[in-house]
Short mmCIF file of C-alpha atoms in Angstrom, two decimals:
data_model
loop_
_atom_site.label_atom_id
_atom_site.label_comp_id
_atom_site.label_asym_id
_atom_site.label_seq_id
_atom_site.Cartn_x
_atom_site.Cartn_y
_atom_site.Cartn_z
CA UNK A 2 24.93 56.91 82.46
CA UNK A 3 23.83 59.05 85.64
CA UNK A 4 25.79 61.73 87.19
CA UNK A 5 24.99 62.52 90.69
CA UNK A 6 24.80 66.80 91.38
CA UNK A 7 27.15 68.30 93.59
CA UNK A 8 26.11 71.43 95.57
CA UNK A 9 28.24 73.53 97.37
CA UNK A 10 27.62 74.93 101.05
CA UNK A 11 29.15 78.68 101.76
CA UNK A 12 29.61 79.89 105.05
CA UNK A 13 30.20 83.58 105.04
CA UNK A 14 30.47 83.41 101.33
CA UNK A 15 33.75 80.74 101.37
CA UNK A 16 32.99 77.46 100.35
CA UNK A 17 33.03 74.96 103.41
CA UNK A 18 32.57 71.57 101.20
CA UNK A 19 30.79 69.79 98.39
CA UNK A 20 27.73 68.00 99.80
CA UNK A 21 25.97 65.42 98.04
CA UNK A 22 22.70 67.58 98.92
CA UNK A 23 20.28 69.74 101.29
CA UNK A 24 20.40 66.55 103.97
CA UNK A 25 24.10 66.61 104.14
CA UNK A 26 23.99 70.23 104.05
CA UNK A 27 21.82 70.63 107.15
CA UNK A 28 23.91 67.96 108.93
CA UNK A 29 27.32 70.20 108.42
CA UNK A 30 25.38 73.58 109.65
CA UNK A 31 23.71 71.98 112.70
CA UNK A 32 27.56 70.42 113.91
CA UNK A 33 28.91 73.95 113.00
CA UNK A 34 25.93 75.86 115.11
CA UNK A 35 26.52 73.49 118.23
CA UNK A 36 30.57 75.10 118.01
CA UNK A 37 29.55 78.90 117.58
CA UNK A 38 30.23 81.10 120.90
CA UNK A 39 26.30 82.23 121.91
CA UNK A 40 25.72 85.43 119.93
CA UNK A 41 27.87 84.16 116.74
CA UNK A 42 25.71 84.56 113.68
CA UNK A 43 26.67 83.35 110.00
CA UNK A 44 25.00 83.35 106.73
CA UNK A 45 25.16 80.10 104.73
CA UNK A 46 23.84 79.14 101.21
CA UNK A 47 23.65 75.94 99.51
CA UNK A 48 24.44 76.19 95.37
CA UNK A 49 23.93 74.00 92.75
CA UNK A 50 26.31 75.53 89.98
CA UNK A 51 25.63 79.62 90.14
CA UNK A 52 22.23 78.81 91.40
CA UNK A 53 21.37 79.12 95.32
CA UNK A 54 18.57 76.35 96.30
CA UNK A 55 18.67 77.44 100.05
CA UNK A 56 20.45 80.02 102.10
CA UNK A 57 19.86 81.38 105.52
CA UNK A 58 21.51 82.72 109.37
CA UNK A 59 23.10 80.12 111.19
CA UNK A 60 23.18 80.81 114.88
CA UNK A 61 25.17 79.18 117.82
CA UNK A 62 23.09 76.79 119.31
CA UNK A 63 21.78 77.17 122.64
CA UNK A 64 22.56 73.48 124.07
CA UNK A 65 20.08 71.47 126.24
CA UNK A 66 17.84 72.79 128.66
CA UNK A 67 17.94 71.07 132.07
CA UNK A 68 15.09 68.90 133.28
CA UNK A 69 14.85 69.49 137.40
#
């Protein structure tokens, strides 16, 4: 019998939602970037039980560049 892991991403240290891993993870934090106001800044960590397996500053995106 095989049990999958659940991690946990934190935003701000509040937990934002059980991912099934770092892919997932990075998908959440890139959707959450694109809706920050310019300037916004967040810290965010991934956990798998007590233990953090990747953490770092989310800032807002900056949007496309336009192509003249």
């Amino acid at each position: 019998m095989t049990t999958s892991k659940r991690y946990c991403l934190y935003v701000d240290g509040a937990m934002v939602r059980r991912v099934s891993g770092i892919g997932q993870a990075h998908e959440i934090l890139l959707r959450l970037g694109d809706s920050m106001r310019p300037g916004e800044c967040r810290k965010y960590q991934v956990r798998l039980g007590d233990n953090v397996v990747w953490e770092g500053e989310l800032e807002a995106s900056s949007g496309p560049e336009e192509v003249n």
